[in-house]
CSV table of C-alpha atoms and ligand atoms in Angstrom, one decimal:
chain,number,residue,atom,x,y,z
Z,1,MET,CA,74.7,124.0,98.3
Z,2,THR,CA,73.5,122.8,101.7
Z,3,GLU,CA,75.2,120.1,103.7
Z,4,GLU,CA,73.6,116.7,103.2
Z,5,ALA,CA,74.4,113.7,105.3
Z,6,PRO,CA,74.9,110.5,103.3
Z,7,GLN,CA,72.8,107.4,104.2
Z,8,LEU,CA,75.9,105.2,104.6
Z,9,VAL,CA,79.6,105.6,104.9
Z,10,ILE,CA,81.4,102.5,103.5
Z,11,LEU,CA,84.9,102.2,104.9
Z,12,ASP,CA,87.8,100.2,103.4
Z,13,CYS,CA,89.7,98.3,106.1
Z,14,ASP,CA,93.4,98.0,105.2
Z,15,GLY,CA,95.0,101.4,105.1
Z,16,VAL,CA,91.8,103.2,106.2
Z,17,LEU,CA,90.9,101.6,109.6
Z,18,VAL,CA,94.0,99.6,110.3
Z,19,ASP,CA,97.6,100.6,109.5
Z,20,SER,CA,98.3,97.3,107.8
Z,21,GLU,CA,99.6,98.2,104.3
Z,22,LYS,CA,103.2,99.0,105.3
Z,23,LEU,CA,103.6,95.6,107.0
Z,24,ALA,CA,101.9,93.9,104.1
Z,25,VAL,CA,104.0,95.4,101.3
Z,26,GLU,CA,107.2,94.8,103.1
Z,27,ILE,CA,106.4,91.1,103.7
Z,28,GLU,CA,105.2,90.6,100.1
Z,29,SER,CA,108.3,92.3,98.7
Z,30,GLU,CA,110.6,90.2,100.8
Z,31,MET,CA,108.8,86.9,100.1
Z,32,LEU,CA,108.5,87.4,96.3
Z,33,THR,CA,112.1,88.5,96.0
Z,34,ALA,CA,113.2,85.3,97.9
Z,35,MET,CA,110.9,83.2,95.6
Z,36,GLY,CA,112.7,84.6,92.5
Z,37,TRP,CA,110.5,87.6,91.5
Z,38,PRO,CA,112.3,90.7,92.8
Z,39,LEU,CA,109.7,93.4,93.6
Z,40,SER,CA,110.3,96.4,95.8
Z,41,PRO,CA,107.7,97.5,98.4
Z,42,LEU,CA,106.6,100.2,95.9
Z,43,ASP,CA,106.2,97.7,93.1
Z,44,VAL,CA,104.0,95.6,95.5
Z,45,LEU,CA,102.0,98.8,96.4
Z,46,GLU,CA,101.4,99.6,92.7
Z,47,ARG,CA,100.5,96.1,91.7
Z,48,PHE,CA,98.5,94.5,94.5
Z,49,VAL,CA,97.3,97.0,97.2
Z,50,GLY,CA,93.5,97.1,97.3
Z,51,ARG,CA,93.1,94.0,95.1
Z,52,SER,CA,91.5,90.7,96.1
Z,53,ASP,CA,93.6,87.7,97.2
Z,54,ALA,CA,92.5,85.8,94.1
Z,55,TYR,CA,93.7,88.5,91.7
Z,56,THR,CA,97.0,88.8,93.7
Z,57,LEU,CA,97.7,85.1,93.5
Z,58,GLN,CA,97.0,85.1,89.8
Z,59,GLN,CA,99.4,87.9,89.2
Z,60,ILE,CA,102.1,86.3,91.4
Z,61,GLU,CA,101.9,83.1,89.5
Z,62,ALA,CA,102.2,85.0,86.2
Z,63,GLY,CA,105.2,86.9,87.6
Z,64,LEU,CA,106.9,83.8,88.9
Z,65,GLY,CA,106.0,81.8,85.8
Z,66,ARG,CA,104.8,78.9,87.8
Z,67,ARG,CA,101.9,77.8,90.1
Z,68,ALA,CA,102.4,78.9,93.7
Z,69,PRO,CA,99.8,77.0,95.7
Z,70,GLU,CA,101.9,77.5,98.8
Z,71,TRP,CA,101.6,81.3,98.6
Z,72,PRO,CA,98.3,82.0,100.4
Z,73,ALA,CA,99.1,80.0,103.6
Z,74,ARG,CA,102.7,81.1,103.8
Z,75,TYR,CA,101.9,84.7,103.3
Z,76,ALA,CA,99.0,84.6,105.7
Z,77,GLU,CA,101.2,83.1,108.4
Z,78,ARG,CA,103.9,85.8,108.0
Z,79,LEU,CA,101.3,88.6,107.9
Z,80,THR,CA,99.4,87.3,110.9
Z,81,ALA,CA,102.6,87.2,113.0
Z,82,ALA,CA,103.4,90.8,111.9
Z,83,PHE,CA,99.9,92.0,112.7
Z,84,ARG,CA,99.9,90.4,116.2
Z,85,ALA,CA,103.2,92.2,116.9
Z,86,HIS,CA,102.8,95.5,115.3
Z,87,LEU,CA,99.3,96.3,114.0
Z,88,ARG,CA,97.7,99.6,115.1
Z,89,PRO,CA,94.7,101.6,114.0
Z,90,VAL,CA,95.3,104.3,111.4
Z,91,PRO,CA,96.2,107.4,113.4
Z,92,GLY,CA,93.1,109.5,114.3
Z,93,VAL,CA,90.6,107.0,112.9
Z,94,GLU,CA,88.9,106.2,116.3
Z,95,ALA,CA,88.2,109.9,117.0
Z,96,ALA,CA,87.0,110.3,113.4
Z,97,LEU,CA,84.6,107.3,113.8
Z,98,ASP,CA,83.3,108.7,117.1
Z,99,ALA,CA,82.4,112.0,115.4
Z,100,LEU,CA,80.5,110.4,112.5
Z,101,ARG,CA,76.7,110.7,112.9
Z,102,VAL,CA,75.7,108.4,110.0
Z,103,PRO,CA,75.6,104.6,109.6
Z,104,THR,CA,78.9,102.9,108.7
Z,105,CYS,CA,80.0,99.5,107.4
Z,106,VAL,CA,83.3,97.9,106.3
Z,107,ALA,CA,83.9,96.7,102.7
Z,108,SER,CA,87.3,95.1,102.3
Z,109,SER,CA,89.2,93.1,99.6
Z,110,GLY,CA,90.4,90.7,102.3
Z,111,PRO,CA,88.6,87.6,103.5
Z,112,HIS,CA,86.3,87.8,106.5
Z,113,GLU,CA,88.8,86.0,108.7
Z,114,LYS,CA,91.5,88.6,108.0
Z,115,ILE,CA,89.1,91.6,108.5
Z,116,ARG,CA,88.0,90.2,111.9
Z,117,LEU,CA,91.6,89.6,112.9
Z,118,THR,CA,92.8,93.1,112.1
Z,119,LEU,CA,89.8,94.9,113.5
Z,120,GLY,CA,90.0,92.7,116.6
Z,121,LEU,CA,93.7,93.3,117.2
Z,122,THR,CA,93.1,97.1,116.9
Z,123,GLY,CA,90.0,97.2,119.1
Z,124,LEU,CA,87.8,98.3,116.2
Z,125,LEU,CA,85.8,95.1,115.7
Z,126,GLU,CA,82.8,95.9,118.0
Z,127,ARG,CA,82.1,99.1,116.1
Z,128,PHE,CA,81.4,97.1,113.0
Z,129,ASP,CA,80.2,93.7,114.1
Z,130,GLY,CA,77.5,92.5,111.7
Z,131,ARG,CA,78.3,95.2,109.2
Z,132,ILE,CA,81.4,93.7,107.5
Z,133,PHE,CA,81.5,92.8,103.8
Z,134,SER,CA,84.3,91.0,102.0
Z,135,ALA,CA,85.3,90.7,98.3
Z,136,THR,CA,84.8,87.0,98.9
Z,137,ASP,CA,81.0,87.7,99.2
Z,138,VAL,CA,80.8,88.9,95.6
Z,139,ALA,CA,81.8,87.7,92.1
Z,140,ARG,CA,84.3,90.5,91.3
Z,141,GLY,CA,86.6,92.4,93.7
Z,142,LYS,CA,87.6,96.0,93.4
Z,143,PRO,CA,87.9,97.9,91.0
Z,144,ALA,CA,84.6,96.3,90.0
Z,145,PRO,CA,81.6,97.9,91.8
Z,146,ASP,CA,80.2,94.6,93.1
Z,147,LEU,CA,81.4,94.8,96.7
Z,148,PHE,CA,80.2,98.4,97.4
Z,149,LEU,CA,76.8,97.8,95.7
Z,150,HIS,CA,76.5,94.6,97.8
Z,151,ALA,CA,77.3,96.5,101.0
Z,152,ALA,CA,74.8,99.3,100.1
Z,153,ALA,CA,72.0,96.8,99.3
Z,154,ALA,CA,72.6,94.8,102.6
Z,155,MET,CA,72.6,98.1,104.6
Z,156,GLY,CA,69.4,99.3,102.8
Z,157,ALA,CA,71.2,102.4,101.3
Z,158,ASP,CA,70.8,104.0,97.9
Z,159,PRO,CA,74.2,103.8,96.1
Z,160,SER,CA,74.0,107.5,95.1
Z,161,ALA,CA,73.7,108.4,98.8
Z,162,CYS,CA,76.7,106.4,99.9
Z,163,VAL,CA,80.2,107.8,100.6
Z,164,VAL,CA,83.2,105.4,100.3
Z,165,VAL,CA,86.5,105.9,102.2
Z,166,GLU,CA,89.4,104.3,100.4
Z,167,ASP,CA,93.2,104.4,100.2
Z,168,SER,CA,93.8,102.5,97.0
Z,169,ARG,CA,93.4,103.2,93.3
Z,170,ALA,CA,91.3,100.1,92.8
Z,171,GLY,CA,89.1,101.2,95.7
Z,172,VAL,CA,88.3,104.7,94.4
Z,173,GLU,CA,87.8,103.2,90.9
Z,174,ALA,CA,85.3,100.7,92.4
Z,175,ALA,CA,83.4,103.6,94.1
Z,176,ARG,CA,83.2,105.5,90.7
Z,177,ALA,CA,82.0,102.4,89.0
Z,178,ALA,CA,79.3,102.0,91.7
Z,179,GLY,CA,78.2,105.7,91.3
Z,180,MET,CA,79.3,106.6,94.8
Z,181,ARG,CA,81.2,109.7,96.0
Z,182,SER,CA,84.6,108.8,97.5
Z,183,LEU,CA,87.1,110.2,100.0
Z,184,GLY,CA,90.6,109.1,99.1
Z,185,PHE,CA,92.9,108.8,102.1
Z,186,ALA,CA,96.4,109.7,101.1
Z,187,GLY,CA,97.8,109.9,104.7
Z,188,GLY,CA,99.4,106.5,104.4
Z,189,LEU,CA,101.4,104.9,101.6
Z,190,THR,CA,99.3,105.9,98.6
Z,191,PRO,CA,100.4,108.9,96.6
Z,192,ARG,CA,97.4,111.4,96.2
Z,193,GLU,CA,97.7,111.3,92.4
Z,194,TRP,CA,96.6,107.7,92.4
Z,195,LEU,CA,93.3,108.6,94.1
Z,196,GLU,CA,92.4,111.8,92.3
Z,197,GLY,CA,89.6,111.7,89.8
Z,198,PRO,CA,85.9,112.4,89.3
Z,199,GLY,CA,83.8,112.3,92.5
Z,200,THR,CA,86.8,111.8,94.8
Z,201,THR,CA,88.0,114.2,97.4
Z,202,VAL,CA,91.6,113.4,98.6
Z,203,PHE,CA,92.5,114.0,102.2
Z,204,GLU,CA,95.5,113.2,104.4
Z,205,ASP,CA,94.4,113.6,108.0
Z,206,MET,CA,91.7,111.4,109.6
Z,207,ALA,CA,90.6,114.4,111.7
Z,208,ASP,CA,89.1,115.9,108.4
Z,209,LEU,CA,87.0,112.8,107.7
Z,210,PRO,CA,83.8,113.8,109.7
Z,211,GLY,CA,83.6,117.1,107.9
Z,212,LEU,CA,84.2,115.6,104.5
Z,213,VAL,CA,81.5,113.0,104.9
Z,214,THR,CA,78.8,115.7,105.2
Z,215,ALA,CA,80.4,118.2,102.8
Z,216,PRO,CA,78.6,118.7,99.5
Z,217,PRO,CA,80.1,116.6,96.7
Z,218,PRO,CA,82.6,118.4,94.4
Z,219,SER,CA,80.7,119.7,91.4
Z,220,GLY,CA,81.4,122.0,88.4
Z,221,ARG,CA,85.0,120.9,88.3
Z,222,PRO,CA,86.4,119.0,85.4
Z,223,PRO,CA,87.7,115.5,86.3
Z,224,ALA,CA,91.4,115.5,87.3
Z,225,PRO,CA,93.7,114.3,84.5
Z,226,ARG,CA,94.4,110.6,84.8
Z,227,ARG,CA,98.0,109.6,85.0
Z,228,ALA,CA,99.0,106.6,82.9
Z,229,PRO,CA,99.5,103.4,84.9
Z,230,LEU,CA,103.0,103.0,86.0
Z,231,ARG,CA,103.1,99.4,84.8
Z,232,GLN,CA,101.6,98.5,81.5
Z,233,GLY,CA,98.4,96.5,82.1
Z,234,GLU,CA,98.3,97.2,85.8
Z,235,ALA,CA,95.5,99.4,87.0
Z,236,GLY,CA,95.3,98.9,90.6
H,1,LIG,MG1,92.9,99.8,101.5
């Protein structure tokens, strides 16, 4: 099979462009435990990473057994402070982006304000200005396909000619639902088994990204076995 460049590379933000997930899961774990719902950073990773803010708040209120209207502002305040002090690009991502020869855009579960903040703090914003899409732009967040299909349409790309780069289970599921090939980045917190599945190539080093973007899609291989969700009723 010959190499074929995709029309568009759609990049997740948190955990793919910016190294934000470790800061986020530690803060969420600490805050929820203090509020009366003891969750470890791994619990938080399993339950919330890659999901929209709306979904996360709904799950937190169910877990706490009460409304928590104070959560979004308090969490955003803590997270913003941590980002300003500690946020860095994902190791190797700038060189990988420099080597890509195809159009790119960002598609994140976070709101636009957060995406612009994190990309700005890490010096990546100018690369993507005007090509940033948020789950708040569409009806359903990841793992639904809406956000990736919206990004492809806005960028004038055929969904089947897009490649998605994701580090969360909800993200690779959204890519599959959108009919897009995906590259699952397991170089951060996410175990590679969470990303494996039909149409997904798992990788752990950003230096491999440019080559994987133009590599032919995996074919003739049976889908990897899906592991049961670690928490009943939790997919992402
Ligand atoms: Mg992510």
